[in-house]
Coordinates of C-alpha atoms and ligand atoms in Angstrom, one line a residue:
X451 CA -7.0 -35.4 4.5
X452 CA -8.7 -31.7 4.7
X453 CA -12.1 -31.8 3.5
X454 CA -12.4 -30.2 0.0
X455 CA -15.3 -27.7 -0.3
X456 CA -17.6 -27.9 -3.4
X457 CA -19.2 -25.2 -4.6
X458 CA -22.2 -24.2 -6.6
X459 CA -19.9 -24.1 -9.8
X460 CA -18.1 -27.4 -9.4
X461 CA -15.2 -25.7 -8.5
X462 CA -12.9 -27.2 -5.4
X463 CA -11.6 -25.3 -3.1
X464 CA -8.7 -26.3 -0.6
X465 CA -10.9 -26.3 2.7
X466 CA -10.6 -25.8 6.2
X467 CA -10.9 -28.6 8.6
X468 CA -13.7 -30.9 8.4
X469 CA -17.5 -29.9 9.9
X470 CA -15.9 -27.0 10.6
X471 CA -15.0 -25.7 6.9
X472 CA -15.6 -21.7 6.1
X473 CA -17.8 -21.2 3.6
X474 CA -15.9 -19.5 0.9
X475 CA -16.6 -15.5 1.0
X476 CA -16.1 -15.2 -2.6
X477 CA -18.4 -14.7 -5.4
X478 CA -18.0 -17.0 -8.4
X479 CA -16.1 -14.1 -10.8
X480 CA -13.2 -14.2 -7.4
X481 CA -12.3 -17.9 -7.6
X482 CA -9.1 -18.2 -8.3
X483 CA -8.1 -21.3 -10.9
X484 CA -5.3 -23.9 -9.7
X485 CA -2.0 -22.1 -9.8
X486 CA 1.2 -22.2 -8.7
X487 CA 2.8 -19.4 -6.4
X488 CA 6.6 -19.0 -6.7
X489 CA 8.0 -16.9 -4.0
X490 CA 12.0 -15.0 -4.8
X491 CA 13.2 -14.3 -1.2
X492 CA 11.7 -16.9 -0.2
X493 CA 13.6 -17.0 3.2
X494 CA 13.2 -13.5 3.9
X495 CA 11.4 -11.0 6.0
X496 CA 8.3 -10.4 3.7
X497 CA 7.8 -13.5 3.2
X498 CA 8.0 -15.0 6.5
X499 CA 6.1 -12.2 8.1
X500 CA 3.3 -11.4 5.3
X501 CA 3.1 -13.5 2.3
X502 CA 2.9 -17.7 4.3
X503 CA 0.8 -16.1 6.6
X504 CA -1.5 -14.4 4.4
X505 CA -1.7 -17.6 2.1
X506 CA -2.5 -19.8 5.2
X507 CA -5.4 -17.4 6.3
X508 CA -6.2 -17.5 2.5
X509 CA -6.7 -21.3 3.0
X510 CA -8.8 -21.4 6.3
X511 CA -11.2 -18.8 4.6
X512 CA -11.7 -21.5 1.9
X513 CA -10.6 -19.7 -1.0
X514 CA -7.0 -21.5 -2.4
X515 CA -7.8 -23.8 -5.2
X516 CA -7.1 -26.8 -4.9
X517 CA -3.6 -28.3 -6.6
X518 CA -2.8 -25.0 -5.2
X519 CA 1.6 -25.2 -5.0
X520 CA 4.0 -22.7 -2.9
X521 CA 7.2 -23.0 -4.8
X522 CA 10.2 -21.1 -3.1
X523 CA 13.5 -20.1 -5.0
X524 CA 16.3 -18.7 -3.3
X525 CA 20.3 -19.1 -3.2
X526 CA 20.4 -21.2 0.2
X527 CA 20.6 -24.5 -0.4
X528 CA 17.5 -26.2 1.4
X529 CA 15.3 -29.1 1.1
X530 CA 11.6 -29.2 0.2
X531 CA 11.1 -30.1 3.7
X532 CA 13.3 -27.0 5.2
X533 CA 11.2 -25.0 3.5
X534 CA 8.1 -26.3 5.1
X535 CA 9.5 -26.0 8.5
X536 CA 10.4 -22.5 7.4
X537 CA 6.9 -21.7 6.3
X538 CA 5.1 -23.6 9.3
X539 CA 7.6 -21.3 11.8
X540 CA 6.5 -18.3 9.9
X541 CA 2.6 -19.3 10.5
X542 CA 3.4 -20.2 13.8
X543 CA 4.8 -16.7 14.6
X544 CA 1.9 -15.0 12.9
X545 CA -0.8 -16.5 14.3
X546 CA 0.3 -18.8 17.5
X547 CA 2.2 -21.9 18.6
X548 CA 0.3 -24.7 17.3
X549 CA -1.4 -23.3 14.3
X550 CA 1.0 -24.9 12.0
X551 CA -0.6 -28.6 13.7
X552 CA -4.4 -28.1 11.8
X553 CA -5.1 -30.2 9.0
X554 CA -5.6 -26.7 6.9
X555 CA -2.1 -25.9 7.3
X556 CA -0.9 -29.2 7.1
X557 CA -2.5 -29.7 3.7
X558 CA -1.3 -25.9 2.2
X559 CA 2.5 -27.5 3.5
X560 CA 1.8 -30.7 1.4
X561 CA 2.6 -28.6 -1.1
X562 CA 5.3 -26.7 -0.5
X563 CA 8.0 -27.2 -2.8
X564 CA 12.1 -25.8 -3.4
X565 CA 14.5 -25.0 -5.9
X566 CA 17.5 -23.7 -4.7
X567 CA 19.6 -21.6 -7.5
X568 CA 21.7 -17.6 -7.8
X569 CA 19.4 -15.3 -8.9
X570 CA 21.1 -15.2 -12.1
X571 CA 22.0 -18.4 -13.2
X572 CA 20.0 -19.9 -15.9
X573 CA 20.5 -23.2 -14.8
X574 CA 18.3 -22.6 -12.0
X575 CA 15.3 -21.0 -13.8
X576 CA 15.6 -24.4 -16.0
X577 CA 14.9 -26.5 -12.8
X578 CA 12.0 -24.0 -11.8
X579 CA 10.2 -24.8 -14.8
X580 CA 10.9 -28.5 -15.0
X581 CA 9.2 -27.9 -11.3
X582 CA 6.5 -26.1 -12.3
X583 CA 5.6 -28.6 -15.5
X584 CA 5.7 -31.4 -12.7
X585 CA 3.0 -29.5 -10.6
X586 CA 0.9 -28.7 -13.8
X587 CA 1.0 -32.6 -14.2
X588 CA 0.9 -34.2 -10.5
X589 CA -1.3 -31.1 -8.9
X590 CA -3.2 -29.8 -12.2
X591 CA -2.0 -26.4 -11.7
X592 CA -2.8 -25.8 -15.1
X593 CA -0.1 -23.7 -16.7
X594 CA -1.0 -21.2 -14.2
X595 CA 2.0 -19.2 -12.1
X596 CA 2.8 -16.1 -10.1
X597 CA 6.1 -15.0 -9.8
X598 CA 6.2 -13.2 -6.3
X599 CA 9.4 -10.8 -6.2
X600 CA 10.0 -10.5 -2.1
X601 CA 13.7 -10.1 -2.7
X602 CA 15.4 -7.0 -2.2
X603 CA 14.8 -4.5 -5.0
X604 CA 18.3 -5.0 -6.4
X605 CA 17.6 -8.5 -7.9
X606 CA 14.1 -7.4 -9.7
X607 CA 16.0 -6.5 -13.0
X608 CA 17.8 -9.8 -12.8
X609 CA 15.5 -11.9 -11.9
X610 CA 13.1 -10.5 -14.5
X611 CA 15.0 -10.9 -17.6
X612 CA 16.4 -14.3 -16.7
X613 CA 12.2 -15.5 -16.3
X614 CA 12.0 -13.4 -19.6
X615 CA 15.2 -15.4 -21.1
X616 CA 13.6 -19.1 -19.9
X617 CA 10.4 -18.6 -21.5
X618 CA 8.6 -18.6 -18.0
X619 CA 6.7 -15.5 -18.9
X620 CA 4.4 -17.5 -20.5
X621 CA 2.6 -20.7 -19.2
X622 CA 3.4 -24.4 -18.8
X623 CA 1.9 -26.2 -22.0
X624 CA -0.8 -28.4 -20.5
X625 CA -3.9 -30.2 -22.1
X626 CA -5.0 -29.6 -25.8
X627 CA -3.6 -27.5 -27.9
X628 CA -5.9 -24.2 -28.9
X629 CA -6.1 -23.5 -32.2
X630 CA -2.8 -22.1 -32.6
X631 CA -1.1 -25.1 -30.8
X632 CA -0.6 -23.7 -27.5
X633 CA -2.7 -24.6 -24.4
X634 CA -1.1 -22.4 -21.8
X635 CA -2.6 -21.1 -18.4
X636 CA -1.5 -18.0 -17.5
X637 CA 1.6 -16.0 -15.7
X638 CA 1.5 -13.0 -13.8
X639 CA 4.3 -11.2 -11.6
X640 CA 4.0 -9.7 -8.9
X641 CA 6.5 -6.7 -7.8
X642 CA 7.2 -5.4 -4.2
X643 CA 7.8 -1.7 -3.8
X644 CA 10.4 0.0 -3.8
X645 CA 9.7 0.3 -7.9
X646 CA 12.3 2.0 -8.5
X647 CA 14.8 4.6 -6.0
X648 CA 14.0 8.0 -8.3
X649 CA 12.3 8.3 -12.0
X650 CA 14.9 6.9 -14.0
X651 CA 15.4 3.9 -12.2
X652 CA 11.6 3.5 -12.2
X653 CA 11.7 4.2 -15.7
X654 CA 14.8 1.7 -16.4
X655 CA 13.1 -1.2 -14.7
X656 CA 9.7 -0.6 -16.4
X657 CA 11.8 -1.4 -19.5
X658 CA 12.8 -4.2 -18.0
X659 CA 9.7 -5.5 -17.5
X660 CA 8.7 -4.7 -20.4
X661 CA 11.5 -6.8 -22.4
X662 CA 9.6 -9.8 -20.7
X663 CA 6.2 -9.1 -19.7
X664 CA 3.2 -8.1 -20.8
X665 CA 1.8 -4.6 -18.6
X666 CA -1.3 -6.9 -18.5
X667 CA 0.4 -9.7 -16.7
X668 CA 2.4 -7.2 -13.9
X669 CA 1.4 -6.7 -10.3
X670 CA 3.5 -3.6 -9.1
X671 CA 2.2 -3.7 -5.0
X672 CA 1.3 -1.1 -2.7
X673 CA 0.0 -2.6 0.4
X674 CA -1.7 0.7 1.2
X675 CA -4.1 0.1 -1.7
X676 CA -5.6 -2.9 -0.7
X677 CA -6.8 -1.7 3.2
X678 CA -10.4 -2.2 3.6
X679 CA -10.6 1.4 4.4
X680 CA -8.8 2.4 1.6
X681 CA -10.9 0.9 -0.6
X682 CA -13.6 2.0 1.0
X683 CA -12.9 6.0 0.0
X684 CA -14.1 5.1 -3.4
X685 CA -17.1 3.4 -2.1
X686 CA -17.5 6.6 0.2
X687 CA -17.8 8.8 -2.8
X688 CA -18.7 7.0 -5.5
X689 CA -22.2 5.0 -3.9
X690 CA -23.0 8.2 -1.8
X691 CA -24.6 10.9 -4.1
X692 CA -24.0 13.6 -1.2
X693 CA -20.2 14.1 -0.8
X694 CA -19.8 13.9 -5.0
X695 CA -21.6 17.9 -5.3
X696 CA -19.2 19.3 -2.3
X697 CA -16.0 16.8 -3.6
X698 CA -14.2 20.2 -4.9
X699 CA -12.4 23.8 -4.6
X700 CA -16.1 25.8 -4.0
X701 CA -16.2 23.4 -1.1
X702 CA -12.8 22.2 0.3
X703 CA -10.6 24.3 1.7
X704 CA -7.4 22.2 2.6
X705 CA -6.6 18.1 2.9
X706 CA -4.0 16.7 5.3
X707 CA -2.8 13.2 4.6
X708 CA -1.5 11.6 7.2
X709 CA 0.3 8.4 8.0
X710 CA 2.4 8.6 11.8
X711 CA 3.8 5.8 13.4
X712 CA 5.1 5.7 16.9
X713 CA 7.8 3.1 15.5
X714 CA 11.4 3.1 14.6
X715 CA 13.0 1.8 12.2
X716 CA 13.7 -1.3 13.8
X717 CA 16.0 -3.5 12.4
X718 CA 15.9 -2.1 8.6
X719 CA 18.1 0.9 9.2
X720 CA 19.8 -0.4 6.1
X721 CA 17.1 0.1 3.8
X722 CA 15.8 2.5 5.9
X723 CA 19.3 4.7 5.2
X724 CA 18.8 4.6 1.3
X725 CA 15.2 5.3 1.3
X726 CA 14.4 7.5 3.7
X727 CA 10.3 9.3 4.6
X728 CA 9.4 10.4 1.6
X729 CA 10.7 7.4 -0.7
X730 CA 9.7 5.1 1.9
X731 CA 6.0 6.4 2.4
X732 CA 5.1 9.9 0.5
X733 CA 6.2 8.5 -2.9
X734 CA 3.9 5.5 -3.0
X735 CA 1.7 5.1 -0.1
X736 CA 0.5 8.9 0.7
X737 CA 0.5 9.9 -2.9
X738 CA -2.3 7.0 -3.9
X739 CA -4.4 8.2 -1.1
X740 CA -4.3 11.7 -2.5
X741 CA -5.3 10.3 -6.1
X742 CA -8.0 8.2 -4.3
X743 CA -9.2 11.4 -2.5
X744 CA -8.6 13.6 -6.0
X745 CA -9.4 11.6 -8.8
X746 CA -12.6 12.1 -11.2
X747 CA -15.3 9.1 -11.2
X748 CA -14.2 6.5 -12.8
X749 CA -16.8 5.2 -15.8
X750 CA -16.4 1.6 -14.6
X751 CA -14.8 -0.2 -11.4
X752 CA -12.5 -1.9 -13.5
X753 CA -9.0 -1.7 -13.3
X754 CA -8.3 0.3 -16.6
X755 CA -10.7 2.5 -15.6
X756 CA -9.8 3.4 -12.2
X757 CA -6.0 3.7 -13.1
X758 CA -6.9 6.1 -15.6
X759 CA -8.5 8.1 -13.5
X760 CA -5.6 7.9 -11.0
X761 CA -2.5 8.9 -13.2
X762 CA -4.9 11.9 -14.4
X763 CA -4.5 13.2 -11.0
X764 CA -0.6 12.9 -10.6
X765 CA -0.5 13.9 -14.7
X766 CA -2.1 17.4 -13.0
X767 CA 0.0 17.7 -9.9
X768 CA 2.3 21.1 -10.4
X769 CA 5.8 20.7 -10.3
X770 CA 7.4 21.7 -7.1
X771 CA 10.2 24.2 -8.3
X772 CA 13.7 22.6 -7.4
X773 CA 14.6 26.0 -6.2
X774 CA 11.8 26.6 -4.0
X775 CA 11.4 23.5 -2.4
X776 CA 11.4 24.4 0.9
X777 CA 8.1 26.2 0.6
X778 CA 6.9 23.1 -0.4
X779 CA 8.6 20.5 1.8
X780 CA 10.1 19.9 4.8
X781 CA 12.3 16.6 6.2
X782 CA 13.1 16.0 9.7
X783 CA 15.2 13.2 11.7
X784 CA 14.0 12.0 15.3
X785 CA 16.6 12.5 18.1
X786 CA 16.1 10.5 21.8
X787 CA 12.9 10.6 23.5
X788 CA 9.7 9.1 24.9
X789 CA 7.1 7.6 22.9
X790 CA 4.4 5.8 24.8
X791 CA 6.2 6.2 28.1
X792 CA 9.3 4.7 26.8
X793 CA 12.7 6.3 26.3
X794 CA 13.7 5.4 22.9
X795 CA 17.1 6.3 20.8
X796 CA 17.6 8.8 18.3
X797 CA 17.4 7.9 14.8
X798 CA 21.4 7.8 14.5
X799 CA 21.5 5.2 17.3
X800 CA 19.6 3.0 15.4
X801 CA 21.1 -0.5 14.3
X802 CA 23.0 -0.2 11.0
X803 CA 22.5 3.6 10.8
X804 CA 25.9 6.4 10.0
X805 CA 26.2 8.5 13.5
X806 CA 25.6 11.2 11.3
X807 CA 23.1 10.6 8.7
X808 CA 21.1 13.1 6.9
X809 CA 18.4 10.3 6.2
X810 CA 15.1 11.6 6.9
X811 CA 12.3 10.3 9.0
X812 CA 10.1 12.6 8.7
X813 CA 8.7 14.5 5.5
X814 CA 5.8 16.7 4.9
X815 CA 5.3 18.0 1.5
X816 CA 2.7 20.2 0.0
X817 CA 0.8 19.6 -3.4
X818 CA -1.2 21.4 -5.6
X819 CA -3.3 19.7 -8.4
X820 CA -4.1 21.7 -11.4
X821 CA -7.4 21.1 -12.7
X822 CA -10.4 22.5 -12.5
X823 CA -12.0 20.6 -9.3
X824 CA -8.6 21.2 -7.3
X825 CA -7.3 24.8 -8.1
X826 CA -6.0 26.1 -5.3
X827 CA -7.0 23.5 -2.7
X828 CA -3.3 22.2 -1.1
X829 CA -3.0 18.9 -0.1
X830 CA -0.4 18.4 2.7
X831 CA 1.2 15.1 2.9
X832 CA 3.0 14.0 6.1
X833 CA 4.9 10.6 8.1
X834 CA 7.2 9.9 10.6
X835 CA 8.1 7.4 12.2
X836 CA 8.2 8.0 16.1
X837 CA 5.6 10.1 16.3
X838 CA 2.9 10.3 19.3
X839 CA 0.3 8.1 17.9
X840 CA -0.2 5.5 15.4
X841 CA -2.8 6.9 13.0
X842 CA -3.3 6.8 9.0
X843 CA -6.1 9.5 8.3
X844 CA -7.3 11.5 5.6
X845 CA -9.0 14.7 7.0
X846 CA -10.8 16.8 4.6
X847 CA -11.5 20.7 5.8
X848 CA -14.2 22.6 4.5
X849 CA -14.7 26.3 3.9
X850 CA -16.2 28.0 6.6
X851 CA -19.7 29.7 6.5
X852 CA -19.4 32.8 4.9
X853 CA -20.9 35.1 7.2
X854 CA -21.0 34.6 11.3
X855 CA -25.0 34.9 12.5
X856 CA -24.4 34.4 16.2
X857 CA -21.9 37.5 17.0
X858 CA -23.0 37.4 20.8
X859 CA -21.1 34.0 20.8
X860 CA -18.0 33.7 21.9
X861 CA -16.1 31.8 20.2
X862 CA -12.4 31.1 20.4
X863 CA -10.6 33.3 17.6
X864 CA -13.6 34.6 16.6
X865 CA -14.6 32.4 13.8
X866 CA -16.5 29.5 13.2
X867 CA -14.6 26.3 13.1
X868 CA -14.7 24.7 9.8
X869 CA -16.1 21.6 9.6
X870 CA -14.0 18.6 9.1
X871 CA -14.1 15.0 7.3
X872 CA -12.0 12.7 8.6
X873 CA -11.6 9.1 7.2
X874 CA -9.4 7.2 9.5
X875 CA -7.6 4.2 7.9
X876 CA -6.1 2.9 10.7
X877 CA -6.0 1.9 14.0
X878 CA -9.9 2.6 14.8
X879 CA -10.9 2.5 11.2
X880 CA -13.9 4.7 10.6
X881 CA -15.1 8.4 9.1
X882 CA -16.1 11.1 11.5
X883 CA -18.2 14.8 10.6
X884 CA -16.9 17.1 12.8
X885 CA -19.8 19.8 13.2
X886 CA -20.3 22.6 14.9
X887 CA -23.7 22.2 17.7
X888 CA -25.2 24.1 20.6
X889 CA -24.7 23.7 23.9
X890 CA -28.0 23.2 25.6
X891 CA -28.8 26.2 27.6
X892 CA -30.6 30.0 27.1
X893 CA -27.5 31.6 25.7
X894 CA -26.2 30.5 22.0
X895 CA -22.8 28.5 22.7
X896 CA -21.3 26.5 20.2
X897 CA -19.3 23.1 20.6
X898 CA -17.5 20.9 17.9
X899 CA -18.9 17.7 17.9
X900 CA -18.3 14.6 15.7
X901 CA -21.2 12.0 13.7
X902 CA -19.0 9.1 14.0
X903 CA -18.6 5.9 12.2
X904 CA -16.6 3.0 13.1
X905 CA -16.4 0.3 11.2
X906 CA -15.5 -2.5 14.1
X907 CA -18.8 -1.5 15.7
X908 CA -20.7 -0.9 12.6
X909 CA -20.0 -3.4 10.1
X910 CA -18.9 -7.6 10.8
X911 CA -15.3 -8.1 11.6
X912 CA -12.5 -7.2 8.3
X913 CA -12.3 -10.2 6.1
X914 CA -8.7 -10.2 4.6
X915 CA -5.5 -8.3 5.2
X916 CA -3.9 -6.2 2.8
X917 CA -1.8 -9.2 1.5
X918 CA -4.3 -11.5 1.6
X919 CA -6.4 -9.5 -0.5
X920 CA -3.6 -8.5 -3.2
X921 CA -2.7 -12.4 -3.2
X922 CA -6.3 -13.0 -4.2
X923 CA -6.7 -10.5 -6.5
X924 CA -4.0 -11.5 -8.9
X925 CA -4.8 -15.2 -9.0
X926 CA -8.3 -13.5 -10.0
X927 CA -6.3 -11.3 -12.3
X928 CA -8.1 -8.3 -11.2
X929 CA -5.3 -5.6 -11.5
X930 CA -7.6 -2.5 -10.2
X931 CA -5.3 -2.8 -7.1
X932 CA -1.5 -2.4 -8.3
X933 CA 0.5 0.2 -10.1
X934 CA 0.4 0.6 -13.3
X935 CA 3.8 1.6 -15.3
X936 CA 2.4 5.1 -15.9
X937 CA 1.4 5.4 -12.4
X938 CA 4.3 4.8 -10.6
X939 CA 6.5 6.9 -12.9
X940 CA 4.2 9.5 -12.5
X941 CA 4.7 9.2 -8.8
X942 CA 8.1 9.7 -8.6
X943 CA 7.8 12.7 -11.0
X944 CA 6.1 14.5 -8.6
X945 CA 8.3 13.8 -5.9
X946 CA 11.6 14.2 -8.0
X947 CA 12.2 18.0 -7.6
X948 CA 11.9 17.5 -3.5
X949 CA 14.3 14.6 -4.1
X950 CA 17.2 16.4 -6.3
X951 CA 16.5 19.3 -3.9
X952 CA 17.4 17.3 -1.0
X953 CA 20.0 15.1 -2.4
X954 CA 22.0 18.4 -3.5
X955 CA 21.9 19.3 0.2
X956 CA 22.3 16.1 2.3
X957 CA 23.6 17.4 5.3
X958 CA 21.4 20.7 5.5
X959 CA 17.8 21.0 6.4
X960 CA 17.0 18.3 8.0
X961 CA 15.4 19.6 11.4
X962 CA 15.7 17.2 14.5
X963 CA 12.8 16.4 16.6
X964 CA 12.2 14.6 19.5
X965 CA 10.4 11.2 19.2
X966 CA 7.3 11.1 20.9
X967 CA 6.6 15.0 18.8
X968 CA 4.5 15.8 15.9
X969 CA 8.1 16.5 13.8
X970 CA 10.3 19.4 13.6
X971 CA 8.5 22.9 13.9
X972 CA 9.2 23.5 10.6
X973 CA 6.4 21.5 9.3
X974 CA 3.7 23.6 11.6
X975 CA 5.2 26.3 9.7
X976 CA 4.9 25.2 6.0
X977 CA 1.1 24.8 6.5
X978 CA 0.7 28.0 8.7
X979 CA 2.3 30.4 5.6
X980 CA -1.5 29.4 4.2
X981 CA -2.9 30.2 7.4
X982 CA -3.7 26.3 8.3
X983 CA -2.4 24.3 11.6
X984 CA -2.2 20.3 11.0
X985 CA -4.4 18.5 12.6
X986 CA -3.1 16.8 16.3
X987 CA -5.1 13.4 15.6
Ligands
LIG1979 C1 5.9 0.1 4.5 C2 7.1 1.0 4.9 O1 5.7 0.2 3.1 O2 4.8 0.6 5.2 C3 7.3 0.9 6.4 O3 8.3 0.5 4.3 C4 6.0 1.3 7.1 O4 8.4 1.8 6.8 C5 4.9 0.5 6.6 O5 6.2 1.1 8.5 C6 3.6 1.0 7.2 O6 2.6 0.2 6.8 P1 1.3 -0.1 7.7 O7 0.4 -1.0 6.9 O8 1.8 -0.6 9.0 O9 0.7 1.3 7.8

């Protein structure tokens, strides 16, 4: 057997291997209670490739409760022991032949379990909860569930209203009954993006979920949210009194958000087809980071709070005139060429893509937030996948000084650079100042240079990845993290108009470029009609 940690509290903790047991990283209020985890899609690519990982890595850093239970449902028929060679492949994979041997992963597989049963057959839901009463019994899970949806986004309405219809929305009964005859522990779901394909299907399966669940007890998930970096904007310029005073349109001239990835689409052309850029990335990912960037102080870190604060922002964002949208937005599709020395296929030689799709790959749109801090200040979002360089970034530009001392200088253009802010969420997470300085030397010369941060060099190594993280925080229920209903609805308001432009006009407008480019030229010239060039990261 695993050695169990003890902590101050009394609480156990599944532990990593003997002497050798992590201390858990987590303070007292993140301990999560004994609870059961039920994964939909069990045998799929999320969670093979995320979720088992992210709870094994949960359990070597000492954190899983103990009577902590993986429960899988799905429509293949399999034993309880197929699914732990399914899950022990998956950590294998992740993290190296072998891994699966330790006694940590041997003892999270102990208690793996399996009900096989169609998505929308009550019969199966009725042996999922005789399931989960047997774990609250033999494993003291309490009462306590997540419902994980990793299945494709078809099934969420199904699978939500048949949990709704077998009374799994609320807890097993365990122990003595409270004062109004119920001791139940409590249930949360958790729901994978996409939420929703435009606003009303957003809107449709929010009422949905609501026919079931309580808003306090849903998880909508975007990974992007729980980066380290991401969350560390917030910390940037809410614990730093020096960026809050310049945070604004006196200040700020422009923001570029970007996320480019030098990858296809890999084996998902399928998905890939019906969602395309901006559904795919701008509609969930890039937006939050322009709320993160945008958004007032919150008057408490606590989830209510901060998701106020966030769907002000997209409550403020202007609508992009249908008519117009091409002022605003731009889409592109990547045809053959070379990305990191490689020669690599156009986008309609992908695997399980039409030879002449209109799906985009590329979208850059431009927003503008009316309130008083953001008047006038445009925020350009852009992705792509097969794009030079893997880089997520968030570049703040500043106004330039208003009057040029050194005129001798010679200076390309004839202006001052503005000075730049550029948070870099991944790959060499960090911030960087880009400032103008002298060149040593009798004559005034100027050169851009950049006070950099990097957070591999600066701070220890990243605790937790993104999943990891989410896991954790909703068996803490801290919901600060996830979408609210609001929120995401919001978010697909603001990208509607681009959408119905776009769907009116599949076939037109969508510019080619070359993979291994920065997208069609287009894009350069939606920013340059304000006099801006994006940024070549
Ligand atoms: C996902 C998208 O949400 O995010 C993918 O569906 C994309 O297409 C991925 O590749 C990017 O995430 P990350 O964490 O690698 O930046």
């Amino acid at each position: 057997m695993d050695q169990i940690g003890y902590d101050e509290s009394g609480a156990t903790l599944l532990g990593a291997s003997g002497a050798a047991a992590l201390e858990s990283p987590l303070s007292l209020a993140h301990r999560p209670e004994p609870c059961a985890v039920v994964l939909f899609g069990v045998t799929g690519d999320l969670a093979s490739r995320k979720l088992v990982p992210a709870l094994y890595d949960l359990a070597c850093h000492n954190v899983l409760p103990r009577g902590f239970s993986l429960v899988g449902y799905g429509r293949k028929p399999m034993s309880g022991q197929e699914m732990r060679v399914l899950s022990r492949d998956a950590i294998d994979s992740f993290f190296g032949t072998g891994t699966a041997e330790t006694r940590t992963c041997n003892d999270m597989l102990n208690d793996v379990h399996y009900v096989q049963g169609q998505f929308d057959d009550p019969a199966g839901y009725e042996r999922l909860a005789d399931t989960l009463a047997e774990l609250d019994r033999t494993k003291r899970t309490g009462g306590n569930r997540i419902f994980y949806l990793a299945t494709p986004p078809s099934l969420f309405p199904v699978i939500i209203a048949r949990l709704g219809a077998a009374g799994l929305q609320r807890g097993g009964v365990v122990g003595t009954p409270d004062e109004h005859g119920e001791n139940r522990g409590w249930v949360r779901v958790v729901i994978e993006k996409p939420f929703g394909s435009d606003l009303d299907s957003a809107r449709a399966l929010n009422a949905v979920v609501r026919s079931a669940f309580d808003e306090r007890q849903v998880y909508r998930i975007d990974h992007y949210l729980a980066k380290e970096t991401v969350q560390n904007i917030l910390v940037f310029r809410f614990a730093n009194g020096i960026f809050e005073p310049i945070w604004n349109r006196r200040y700020i001239d422009f923001v570029q958000i970007t996320a480019a990835e030098t990858l296809g689409v890999e084996h998902r052309g399928a998905y890939y087809e019906e969602a395309g850029a901006l559904r795919d990335m701008i509609q969930n990912h890039l937006v939050q980071l322009m709320t993160m960037t945008a958004m007032e102080p919150p008057v408490a870190f606590d989830a209510d709070a901060v998701r106020d604060e966030k769907a002000k922002v997209l409550h403020a964002v202007r609508p992009i005139p249908v008519e117009r949208v091409e002022q605003f937005a731009v889409r592109g599709q990547y045809v053959e060429g070379t990305v990191g020395g490689q020669v690599v296929p156009g986008y309609r030689q992908e695997e399980r893509v039409a030879p002449d799709s209109s799906t985009e790959t590329f979208a850059a749109v431009k927003f503008l937030i009316d309130n008083w801090r953001w008047q006038g200040v445009p925020f350009y979002l852009r992705t792509g996948k097969r794009l030079p360089r893997h880089v997520t970034e968030i570049a703040i530009t500043f106004k330039r000084p208003p009057y040029l001392l050194f005129r001798e200088v010679d200076i390309p253009g004839g202006r001052v650079p503005a000075n730049d802010l550029i948070m870099r969420l991944q790959p060499e997470e960090g911030l960087a100042l880009n400032i103008e300085a002298k060149i040593p030397g009798p004559a005034i010369r100027l050169q851009p240079v950049a006070l950099n941060f990097s957070y591999g060099t600066a701070l220890e190594e990243l605790p937790f990845s993104a999943y990891e993280t989410l896991l954790l925080d909703c068996m803490v229920g801290d919901q600060t993290l996830f979408n609210r209903d609001d929120q995401v609805e919001e978010a697909w308001r603001v990208v509607s108009p681009v959408l119905e432009a776009w769907r009116n006009v599949p076939d037109r407008g969508v510019m080619v470029y070359e993979a291994g480019t920065w997208g069609p030229e287009a894009a350069d010239t939606l920013v340059a009609n304000d006099g801006h060039v994006w940024r070549r990261p």
